[in-house]
Amino acid sequence: MFVLALRSIRHRPGRFLATLLSAFLGAAIIMVFNSMHDTAGQGGVDPVSSETLGTAAGVVGGYGTLLVFFAVASTLTVNVRQRSAELELLRCSGATPAQIRRMVVGEAVAVALLGAALAAGPAMPGGRALLGMFQDGGQVAESVEYSFGPIALLSGMGITLTASAGAAFLAVRRLTRGGRQRTGAKRFLACAALATGAAGACASFLFSATDEALMAPPAYGAILLSVGFALLSPRLLRGVLARLPLSGASGWLAVCNLRERADHLAGILMSLIMFTAVSTATLTMQAVESDAVKASGLVKSVDAKNLETLNLTVVGIIAVFVCVMLVNSLYAATTYRSREFGQQRLAGATPAQVLGVVGAEGAILTVTGVFFGTVAALAGVVPFTVVRTDAVLPDQFAGVWLAMVAVSAAVTLGTSLATARRVLRTPAVGAVALAA
């Protein structure tokens, strides 16, 4: 089956480009930050510099691992669903479910290995630039020299390969089981994440305004709440669709399409929720903290500078990954609908009407993701602001929130409409015939 996986990649490389890009970016980020462990482990590095580098590698490395898994899982899930007819044909030809799983996992591992190998090149100058940023901020001594060693290389390779293999296994498992899935465990995890996130946000009131650890409980609370909402994304989307007062052909057809594809769109909605929640909460709380320190006339400590750097870096990484996940998932999902678009045009719909339906779908997804992401973000921002400044909602929230909403809308609507426009260039009869 591994030989068959290699042949599949060689004959149809285009279908694996999204997975390759996710693996490449994930491995590069993991290698960049874990190279700080290699740098800190050199002889002659002072304790303060070593702690700064170790903290950066540990915190961002953990986020990077989760993001790699989500990004690869998102692209692989779309890939497997689009290949359902091909995989079913293999089953009818005598292949067992275990053999199909091994083939798909083999494809994912081969693509991830290539992506991780390509990531080693840009990771080296990226790590050197990161070290320079710490040195410019006075967080790491100028005498510390950069080192890219076995920790960076092995962690990047190992985490990327493990995440890709696990994501591929989970993506194909449901298909080989005939579409059956267990929702009880997923619902339990979602409820646990929501409960833990709410408890974390409320724990903010146990700290004082000057406590250095004040930001941790609300930040993790917002993250866990966004994870809980993300796990419930199909149910949340159906709940929103049941209450939408849309009218007109485009709006009605968009709602019908989204109801039918709610499970398939879970990855897209998950990305929107987590991006809105994590980026809005982190950037707002960091802005509140920076303004509070400035107003007090105090100078930021090394730990405070490290926290600020990590917060901004984590948000940047999440933004990049979410954009990649959204673009990959939306591009693949919209391209896969070429036959559907062709049938609509043969039934009398104009290209403009088809684009109107796609635009309405993208708008509904964006509003739903932003809404639940905003709820999770506010659950962290409000307790932090009350304890830190005695206000309820900080002035910085509106600007940060609008910026995140603009990014979400631009990526979701831009990718959906641009891809749909490209698909519509194919004549309707040709699109139906090619997809049949």
CSV table of C-alpha atoms in Angstrom, one decimal:
chain,number,residue,atom,x,y,z
A,1,MET,CA,0.0,0.0,0.0
A,2,PHE,CA,2.9,2.4,0.6
A,3,VAL,CA,4.0,1.8,-3.0
A,4,LEU,CA,0.4,2.7,-4.1
A,5,ALA,CA,0.6,5.8,-2.0
A,6,LEU,CA,3.8,7.0,-3.7
A,7,ARG,CA,2.2,6.3,-7.1
A,8,SER,CA,-0.8,8.3,-6.2
A,9,ILE,CA,1.3,11.2,-5.2
A,10,ARG,CA,3.4,11.0,-8.4
A,11,HIS,CA,0.3,10.8,-10.7
A,12,ARG,CA,-1.8,13.4,-8.9
A,13,PRO,CA,0.6,15.8,-7.2
A,14,GLY,CA,-1.9,18.7,-7.3
A,15,ARG,CA,-4.2,17.2,-4.7
A,16,PHE,CA,-1.4,17.1,-2.1
A,17,LEU,CA,-0.2,20.7,-2.5
A,18,ALA,CA,-2.4,22.0,0.4
A,19,THR,CA,-1.1,19.3,2.7
A,20,LEU,CA,2.5,20.0,1.6
A,21,LEU,CA,2.1,23.7,2.4
A,22,SER,CA,0.6,23.0,5.8
A,23,ALA,CA,3.4,20.6,6.7
A,24,PHE,CA,6.1,23.0,5.4
A,25,LEU,CA,4.8,25.9,7.4
A,26,GLY,CA,4.3,23.9,10.5
A,27,ALA,CA,7.7,22.3,10.4
A,28,ALA,CA,9.4,25.6,9.7
A,29,ILE,CA,7.8,27.3,12.7
A,30,ILE,CA,8.5,24.4,15.1
A,31,MET,CA,12.2,24.3,13.9
A,32,VAL,CA,12.6,28.1,14.3
A,33,PHE,CA,11.5,28.1,17.9
A,34,ASN,CA,13.0,24.8,19.0
A,35,SER,CA,16.3,26.0,17.6
A,36,MET,CA,16.2,28.3,20.7
A,37,HIS,CA,16.7,25.2,22.8
A,38,ASP,CA,19.8,24.4,20.8
A,39,THR,CA,21.0,28.0,21.2
A,40,ALA,CA,20.3,28.0,24.9
A,41,GLY,CA,22.1,24.7,25.4
A,42,GLN,CA,25.5,26.1,24.2
A,43,GLY,CA,28.2,26.8,26.7
A,44,GLY,CA,28.6,30.3,28.1
A,45,VAL,CA,25.0,31.3,27.8
A,46,ASP,CA,23.9,33.3,30.9
A,47,PRO,CA,20.9,32.1,32.9
A,48,VAL,CA,18.6,35.0,32.0
A,49,SER,CA,19.2,34.5,28.2
A,50,SER,CA,18.8,30.7,28.6
A,51,GLU,CA,15.4,31.2,30.4
A,52,THR,CA,14.2,33.6,27.8
A,53,LEU,CA,15.1,31.2,24.9
A,54,GLY,CA,13.7,28.2,26.7
A,55,THR,CA,10.4,29.8,27.5
A,56,ALA,CA,10.0,31.0,23.9
A,57,ALA,CA,10.7,27.5,22.5
A,58,GLY,CA,8.4,25.8,25.0
A,59,VAL,CA,5.4,28.1,24.7
A,60,VAL,CA,5.4,28.6,20.9
A,61,GLY,CA,6.5,25.0,20.3
A,62,GLY,CA,3.4,23.8,22.1
A,63,TYR,CA,1.1,26.1,20.1
A,64,GLY,CA,2.9,25.1,16.9
A,65,THR,CA,2.3,21.4,17.6
A,66,LEU,CA,-1.5,22.0,17.9
A,67,LEU,CA,-1.6,24.2,14.9
A,68,VAL,CA,0.3,21.7,12.7
A,69,PHE,CA,-2.2,19.0,13.7
A,70,PHE,CA,-5.3,21.3,13.0
A,71,ALA,CA,-3.9,22.6,9.7
A,72,VAL,CA,-2.9,19.2,8.4
A,73,ALA,CA,-6.2,17.6,9.7
A,74,SER,CA,-8.2,20.3,8.0
A,75,THR,CA,-6.6,19.8,4.6
A,76,LEU,CA,-6.5,16.0,4.8
A,77,THR,CA,-10.2,15.8,5.8
A,78,VAL,CA,-11.2,17.7,2.7
A,79,ASN,CA,-8.8,15.6,0.6
A,80,VAL,CA,-10.3,12.3,1.8
A,81,ARG,CA,-13.9,13.4,1.4
A,82,GLN,CA,-13.3,14.5,-2.2
A,83,ARG,CA,-11.7,11.1,-2.9
A,84,SER,CA,-14.6,9.1,-1.4
A,85,ALA,CA,-15.6,7.6,-4.8
A,86,GLU,CA,-12.0,6.6,-5.5
A,87,LEU,CA,-11.5,5.0,-2.1
A,88,GLU,CA,-14.9,3.2,-2.4
A,89,LEU,CA,-13.7,1.8,-5.7
A,90,LEU,CA,-10.6,0.4,-4.0
A,91,ARG,CA,-12.9,-1.3,-1.4
A,92,CYS,CA,-15.0,-2.8,-4.2
A,93,SER,CA,-11.9,-4.0,-5.9
A,94,GLY,CA,-10.9,-6.0,-2.8
A,95,ALA,CA,-8.9,-3.6,-0.6
A,96,THR,CA,-9.6,-3.9,3.1
A,97,PRO,CA,-10.3,-0.8,5.3
A,98,ALA,CA,-6.9,-1.4,7.0
A,99,GLN,CA,-5.1,-1.3,3.6
A,100,ILE,CA,-6.9,1.9,2.6
A,101,ARG,CA,-5.9,3.5,5.9
A,102,ARG,CA,-2.3,2.5,5.4
A,103,MET,CA,-2.3,4.0,1.9
A,104,VAL,CA,-3.8,7.3,3.0
A,105,VAL,CA,-1.5,7.5,6.0
A,106,GLY,CA,1.5,6.6,3.8
A,107,GLU,CA,0.6,9.5,1.4
A,108,ALA,CA,0.4,11.9,4.4
A,109,VAL,CA,3.7,10.8,5.8
A,110,ALA,CA,5.5,11.0,2.5
A,111,VAL,CA,4.1,14.5,1.8
A,112,ALA,CA,4.9,15.6,5.4
A,113,LEU,CA,8.4,14.3,5.2
A,114,LEU,CA,9.0,16.3,2.0
A,115,GLY,CA,7.5,19.4,3.6
A,116,ALA,CA,9.6,19.0,6.8
A,117,ALA,CA,12.8,18.5,4.7
A,118,LEU,CA,12.1,21.7,2.7
A,119,ALA,CA,11.4,23.6,5.9
A,120,ALA,CA,14.9,23.1,7.3
A,121,GLY,CA,16.3,25.7,4.8
A,122,PRO,CA,14.2,28.7,5.7
A,123,ALA,CA,14.0,27.7,9.4
A,124,MET,CA,17.7,28.5,9.9
A,125,PRO,CA,17.6,32.2,8.9
A,126,GLY,CA,14.2,32.5,10.6
A,127,GLY,CA,15.7,31.3,13.9
A,128,ARG,CA,18.6,33.7,13.5
A,129,ALA,CA,16.2,36.6,13.0
A,130,LEU,CA,14.2,35.5,16.1
A,131,LEU,CA,17.4,35.5,18.2
A,132,GLY,CA,18.2,39.0,16.8
A,133,MET,CA,14.8,40.2,17.9
A,134,PHE,CA,15.3,39.0,21.4
A,135,GLN,CA,18.8,40.6,21.5
A,136,ASP,CA,17.5,43.9,20.2
A,137,GLY,CA,14.9,44.0,23.0
A,138,GLY,CA,17.5,43.3,25.6
A,139,GLN,CA,16.1,40.0,26.6
A,140,VAL,CA,19.1,38.0,25.4
A,141,ALA,CA,22.7,38.9,25.7
A,142,GLU,CA,24.5,40.1,22.5
A,143,SER,CA,27.2,37.5,23.0
A,144,VAL,CA,24.9,34.6,22.5
A,145,GLU,CA,25.5,32.9,19.1
A,146,TYR,CA,22.8,31.2,17.1
A,147,SER,CA,22.7,27.4,16.8
A,148,PHE,CA,20.5,25.1,14.7
A,149,GLY,CA,21.0,21.6,16.0
A,150,PRO,CA,19.4,18.2,16.6
A,151,ILE,CA,16.6,19.5,18.8
A,152,ALA,CA,15.2,21.8,16.1
A,153,LEU,CA,15.6,19.3,13.3
A,154,LEU,CA,14.3,16.2,15.1
A,155,SER,CA,11.4,18.0,16.7
A,156,GLY,CA,10.3,19.6,13.4
A,157,MET,CA,10.5,16.3,11.6
A,158,GLY,CA,9.0,14.2,14.4
A,159,ILE,CA,6.1,16.5,15.3
A,160,THR,CA,5.1,17.1,11.7
A,161,LEU,CA,5.2,13.4,10.7
A,162,THR,CA,3.3,12.3,13.8
A,163,ALA,CA,0.6,15.0,13.4
A,164,SER,CA,0.3,14.2,9.7
A,165,ALA,CA,0.0,10.4,10.3
A,166,GLY,CA,-2.6,11.0,13.1
A,167,ALA,CA,-4.6,13.4,11.1
A,168,ALA,CA,-4.7,11.2,8.1
A,169,PHE,CA,-5.8,8.2,10.2
A,170,LEU,CA,-8.6,10.1,11.7
A,171,ALA,CA,-9.7,11.6,8.4
A,172,VAL,CA,-10.0,8.2,6.7
A,173,ARG,CA,-11.3,6.2,9.6
A,174,ARG,CA,-14.8,7.5,9.4
A,175,LEU,CA,-14.9,6.9,5.6
A,176,THR,CA,-13.8,3.3,5.9
A,177,ARG,CA,-16.3,2.7,8.7
A,178,GLY,CA,-19.1,3.6,6.3
A,179,GLY,CA,-19.6,7.1,7.5
A,180,ARG,CA,-20.4,6.2,11.1
A,181,GLN,CA,-19.0,8.4,13.9
A,182,ARG,CA,-19.3,8.7,17.6
A,183,THR,CA,-20.4,12.2,18.7
A,184,GLY,CA,-20.6,11.4,22.4
A,185,ALA,CA,-16.8,11.7,23.0
A,186,LYS,CA,-16.6,14.9,20.9
A,187,ARG,CA,-19.5,16.5,22.8
A,188,PHE,CA,-17.9,15.5,26.1
A,189,LEU,CA,-14.6,17.1,25.2
A,190,ALA,CA,-16.4,20.2,24.0
A,191,CYS,CA,-18.3,20.6,27.3
A,192,ALA,CA,-15.2,19.9,29.3
A,193,ALA,CA,-13.3,22.6,27.3
A,194,LEU,CA,-16.2,25.1,27.8
A,195,ALA,CA,-16.4,24.4,31.5
A,196,THR,CA,-12.6,24.6,32.0
A,197,GLY,CA,-12.4,27.8,30.0
A,198,ALA,CA,-15.2,29.5,32.0
A,199,ALA,CA,-13.5,28.5,35.2
A,200,GLY,CA,-10.2,29.9,33.9
A,201,ALA,CA,-11.8,33.2,33.0
A,202,CYS,CA,-13.4,33.5,36.4
A,203,ALA,CA,-10.1,32.6,38.1
A,204,SER,CA,-8.9,36.1,37.0
A,205,PHE,CA,-10.7,37.6,40.0
A,206,LEU,CA,-8.4,35.6,42.4
A,207,PHE,CA,-5.4,37.7,41.3
A,208,SER,CA,-4.4,41.3,42.1
A,209,ALA,CA,-4.0,44.0,39.5
A,210,THR,CA,-0.2,43.9,39.7
A,211,ASP,CA,0.2,40.1,39.7
A,212,GLU,CA,2.5,39.0,36.8
A,213,ALA,CA,0.4,35.9,36.2
A,214,LEU,CA,-2.8,37.8,35.8
A,215,MET,CA,-3.0,37.4,32.1
A,216,ALA,CA,-2.6,33.6,32.1
A,217,PRO,CA,-6.1,32.5,33.4
A,218,PRO,CA,-8.2,34.7,31.1
A,219,ALA,CA,-6.0,34.0,28.1
A,220,TYR,CA,-6.2,30.2,28.6
A,221,GLY,CA,-9.9,30.6,29.4
A,222,ALA,CA,-10.6,32.3,26.0
A,223,ILE,CA,-8.5,29.7,24.2
A,224,LEU,CA,-10.4,26.8,25.8
A,225,LEU,CA,-13.8,28.4,25.2
A,226,SER,CA,-12.9,28.8,21.6
A,227,VAL,CA,-11.8,25.1,21.4
A,228,GLY,CA,-15.2,24.1,22.9
A,229,PHE,CA,-17.1,26.2,20.4
A,230,ALA,CA,-15.0,24.9,17.6
A,231,LEU,CA,-15.7,21.3,18.5
A,232,LEU,CA,-19.4,22.1,18.5
A,233,SER,CA,-19.2,24.0,15.2
A,234,PRO,CA,-21.6,21.8,13.2
A,235,ARG,CA,-24.3,22.1,15.8
A,236,LEU,CA,-23.7,25.8,16.2
A,237,LEU,CA,-23.9,26.4,12.5
A,238,ARG,CA,-27.2,24.5,12.3
A,239,GLY,CA,-28.6,26.5,15.2
A,240,VAL,CA,-27.7,29.7,13.4
A,241,LEU,CA,-29.2,28.6,10.1
A,242,ALA,CA,-32.4,27.7,11.8
A,243,ARG,CA,-32.8,31.3,13.0
A,244,LEU,CA,-31.7,33.2,9.9
A,245,PRO,CA,-34.3,35.5,8.4
A,246,LEU,CA,-32.9,35.3,4.9
A,247,SER,CA,-35.1,35.8,1.9
A,248,GLY,CA,-34.5,35.6,-1.9
A,249,ALA,CA,-33.2,32.8,-4.0
A,250,SER,CA,-29.6,33.3,-3.2
A,251,GLY,CA,-30.1,33.4,0.6
A,252,TRP,CA,-32.5,30.4,0.6
A,253,LEU,CA,-30.2,28.3,-1.5
A,254,ALA,CA,-27.1,29.3,0.6
A,255,VAL,CA,-28.9,28.2,3.8
A,256,CYS,CA,-29.9,24.9,2.2
A,257,ASN,CA,-26.4,24.3,1.0
A,258,LEU,CA,-24.9,25.1,4.4
A,259,ARG,CA,-27.4,22.8,6.2
A,260,GLU,CA,-26.5,20.0,3.9
A,261,ARG,CA,-22.7,20.5,4.3
A,262,ALA,CA,-22.6,21.5,8.0
A,263,ASP,CA,-20.3,18.6,8.9
A,264,HIS,CA,-18.0,19.3,6.0
A,265,LEU,CA,-17.6,22.9,6.9
A,266,ALA,CA,-16.7,22.3,10.5
A,267,GLY,CA,-12.9,22.8,9.8
A,268,ILE,CA,-13.6,26.2,8.2
A,269,LEU,CA,-15.8,27.4,11.1
A,270,MET,CA,-13.3,26.0,13.6
A,271,SER,CA,-10.6,28.1,12.1
A,272,LEU,CA,-12.7,31.3,12.2
A,273,ILE,CA,-13.7,30.8,15.8
A,274,MET,CA,-10.3,30.1,17.1
A,275,PHE,CA,-8.6,32.9,15.1
A,276,THR,CA,-11.1,35.5,16.2
A,277,ALA,CA,-11.0,34.4,19.9
A,278,VAL,CA,-7.3,33.9,20.4
A,279,SER,CA,-6.1,36.9,18.4
A,280,THR,CA,-8.7,39.4,19.7
A,281,ALA,CA,-8.3,38.3,23.4
A,282,THR,CA,-4.5,38.2,23.3
A,283,LEU,CA,-3.9,41.5,21.4
A,284,THR,CA,-6.5,43.3,23.5
A,285,MET,CA,-5.1,42.1,26.9
A,286,GLN,CA,-1.6,42.9,25.8
A,287,ALA,CA,-2.6,46.4,24.8
A,288,VAL,CA,-4.4,46.9,28.1
A,289,GLU,CA,-1.3,45.7,30.0
A,290,SER,CA,1.1,47.8,28.0
A,291,ASP,CA,-1.0,51.0,28.5
A,292,ALA,CA,-1.4,50.2,32.2
A,293,VAL,CA,2.4,49.9,32.7
A,294,LYS,CA,3.0,53.1,30.7
A,295,ALA,CA,0.5,55.0,32.7
A,296,SER,CA,2.1,53.9,36.0
A,297,GLY,CA,5.5,55.2,34.8
A,298,LEU,CA,7.2,51.8,35.5
A,299,VAL,CA,9.7,50.1,33.2
A,300,LYS,CA,8.8,46.7,31.8
A,301,SER,CA,10.8,43.8,33.3
A,302,VAL,CA,12.5,41.1,31.2
A,303,ASP,CA,9.7,38.7,32.0
A,304,ALA,CA,7.1,41.3,30.9
A,305,LYS,CA,9.0,41.9,27.6
A,306,ASN,CA,9.2,38.1,27.1
A,307,LEU,CA,5.5,37.8,27.6
A,308,GLU,CA,4.7,40.6,25.2
A,309,THR,CA,7.0,39.1,22.5
A,310,LEU,CA,5.5,35.6,22.9
A,311,ASN,CA,1.9,37.0,22.8
A,312,LEU,CA,2.5,38.9,19.6
A,313,THR,CA,4.5,35.9,18.1
A,314,VAL,CA,1.7,33.5,18.9
A,315,VAL,CA,-0.9,35.7,17.4
A,316,GLY,CA,1.2,36.1,14.3
A,317,ILE,CA,1.7,32.3,14.0
A,318,ILE,CA,-2.0,31.7,14.5
A,319,ALA,CA,-2.9,34.3,11.9
A,320,VAL,CA,-0.6,32.7,9.3
A,321,PHE,CA,-1.9,29.2,10.0
A,322,VAL,CA,-5.5,30.1,10.0
A,323,CYS,CA,-5.2,31.9,6.7
A,324,VAL,CA,-3.4,28.9,5.2
A,325,MET,CA,-6.1,26.5,6.6
A,326,LEU,CA,-9.0,28.7,5.4
A,327,VAL,CA,-7.5,29.2,2.0
A,328,ASN,CA,-6.7,25.5,1.5
A,329,SER,CA,-10.0,24.3,2.8
A,330,LEU,CA,-12.1,26.9,1.0
A,331,TYR,CA,-10.2,26.4,-2.3
A,332,ALA,CA,-10.5,22.6,-2.1
A,333,ALA,CA,-14.2,22.7,-1.1
A,334,THR,CA,-15.2,25.3,-3.7
A,335,THR,CA,-13.2,23.6,-6.5
A,336,TYR,CA,-14.9,20.3,-5.6
A,337,ARG,CA,-18.3,21.9,-6.3
A,338,SER,CA,-17.7,22.4,-10.1
A,339,ARG,CA,-20.4,19.8,-11.0
A,340,GLU,CA,-22.9,21.4,-8.6
A,341,PHE,CA,-22.2,24.8,-10.2
A,342,GLY,CA,-22.5,23.4,-13.6
A,343,GLN,CA,-25.9,21.8,-12.8
A,344,GLN,CA,-27.2,25.1,-11.4
A,345,ARG,CA,-26.2,26.9,-14.6
A,346,LEU,CA,-27.8,24.2,-16.8
A,347,ALA,CA,-31.0,24.7,-14.7
A,348,GLY,CA,-31.0,28.4,-15.6
A,349,ALA,CA,-28.8,30.1,-13.0
A,350,THR,CA,-26.5,32.8,-14.2
A,351,PRO,CA,-22.8,33.0,-13.1
A,352,ALA,CA,-23.7,36.1,-11.1
A,353,GLN,CA,-26.4,34.2,-9.2
A,354,VAL,CA,-24.0,31.3,-8.5
A,355,LEU,CA,-21.5,33.8,-7.1
A,356,GLY,CA,-24.2,35.4,-5.1
A,357,VAL,CA,-25.0,32.0,-3.4
A,358,VAL,CA,-21.3,31.5,-2.7
A,359,GLY,CA,-21.0,35.0,-1.3
A,360,ALA,CA,-24.0,34.5,1.0
A,361,GLU,CA,-22.5,31.2,2.3
A,362,GLY,CA,-19.2,32.9,3.0
A,363,ALA,CA,-20.9,35.7,4.8
A,364,ILE,CA,-22.9,33.4,7.0
A,365,LEU,CA,-19.8,31.3,7.9
A,366,THR,CA,-17.9,34.5,8.7
A,367,VAL,CA,-20.6,36.0,10.9
A,368,THR,CA,-21.1,32.7,12.7
A,369,GLY,CA,-17.4,32.2,13.3
A,370,VAL,CA,-16.8,35.8,14.4
A,371,PHE,CA,-19.8,35.8,16.8
A,372,PHE,CA,-18.7,32.7,18.8
A,373,GLY,CA,-15.1,33.7,18.6
A,374,THR,CA,-16.0,37.1,20.0
A,375,VAL,CA,-18.0,35.5,22.9
A,376,ALA,CA,-14.9,33.5,23.8
A,377,ALA,CA,-12.6,36.5,23.5
A,378,LEU,CA,-14.9,38.7,25.7
A,379,ALA,CA,-15.0,35.9,28.3
A,380,GLY,CA,-11.2,36.5,28.8
A,381,VAL,CA,-10.9,40.2,28.1
A,382,VAL,CA,-13.7,41.4,30.5
A,383,PRO,CA,-12.4,39.7,33.7
A,384,PHE,CA,-8.8,40.8,32.9
A,385,THR,CA,-9.8,44.4,32.3
A,386,VAL,CA,-12.0,44.5,35.4
A,387,VAL,CA,-9.1,43.3,37.6
A,388,ARG,CA,-6.3,45.3,35.8
A,389,THR,CA,-8.0,48.7,35.3
A,390,ASP,CA,-11.4,48.6,37.0
A,391,ALA,CA,-13.1,49.2,33.7
A,392,VAL,CA,-15.4,46.6,32.0
A,393,LEU,CA,-14.6,46.8,28.3
A,394,PRO,CA,-11.3,48.4,27.3
A,395,ASP,CA,-11.1,51.1,24.7
A,396,GLN,CA,-8.6,49.0,22.7
A,397,PHE,CA,-11.1,46.2,22.1
A,398,ALA,CA,-13.0,47.8,19.2
A,399,GLY,CA,-10.0,48.5,17.1
A,400,VAL,CA,-8.5,45.0,17.6
A,401,TRP,CA,-11.8,43.3,17.0
A,402,LEU,CA,-12.5,45.2,13.8
A,403,ALA,CA,-9.1,44.4,12.4
A,404,MET,CA,-9.6,40.6,13.2
A,405,VAL,CA,-13.1,40.7,11.6
A,406,ALA,CA,-11.6,42.4,8.5
A,407,VAL,CA,-9.0,39.7,8.1
A,408,SER,CA,-11.5,36.9,8.6
A,409,ALA,CA,-14.0,38.3,6.1
A,410,ALA,CA,-11.3,39.1,3.5
A,411,VAL,CA,-9.8,35.6,3.6
A,412,THR,CA,-13.2,33.7,3.7
A,413,LEU,CA,-15.0,35.8,1.1
A,414,GLY,CA,-12.0,36.5,-1.0
A,415,THR,CA,-11.0,32.8,-1.3
A,416,SER,CA,-14.6,31.6,-1.9
A,417,LEU,CA,-15.5,34.1,-4.5
A,418,ALA,CA,-12.1,34.0,-6.3
A,419,THR,CA,-12.2,30.2,-6.5
A,420,ALA,CA,-15.8,30.1,-7.6
A,421,ARG,CA,-15.2,32.6,-10.3
A,422,ARG,CA,-12.3,30.4,-11.6
A,423,VAL,CA,-14.5,27.3,-11.5
A,424,LEU,CA,-17.2,29.1,-13.4
A,425,ARG,CA,-14.9,29.7,-16.3
A,426,THR,CA,-15.4,26.1,-17.3
A,427,PRO,CA,-18.5,25.6,-19.5
A,428,ALA,CA,-21.5,24.2,-17.6
A,429,VAL,CA,-21.8,21.1,-19.8
A,430,GLY,CA,-18.0,20.4,-19.5
A,431,ALA,CA,-18.0,20.9,-15.7
A,432,VAL,CA,-20.8,18.3,-15.3
A,433,ALA,CA,-19.2,15.8,-17.7
A,434,LEU,CA,-15.7,16.1,-16.1
A,435,ALA,CA,-17.0,15.6,-12.6
A,436,ALA,CA,-19.3,12.7,-13.5
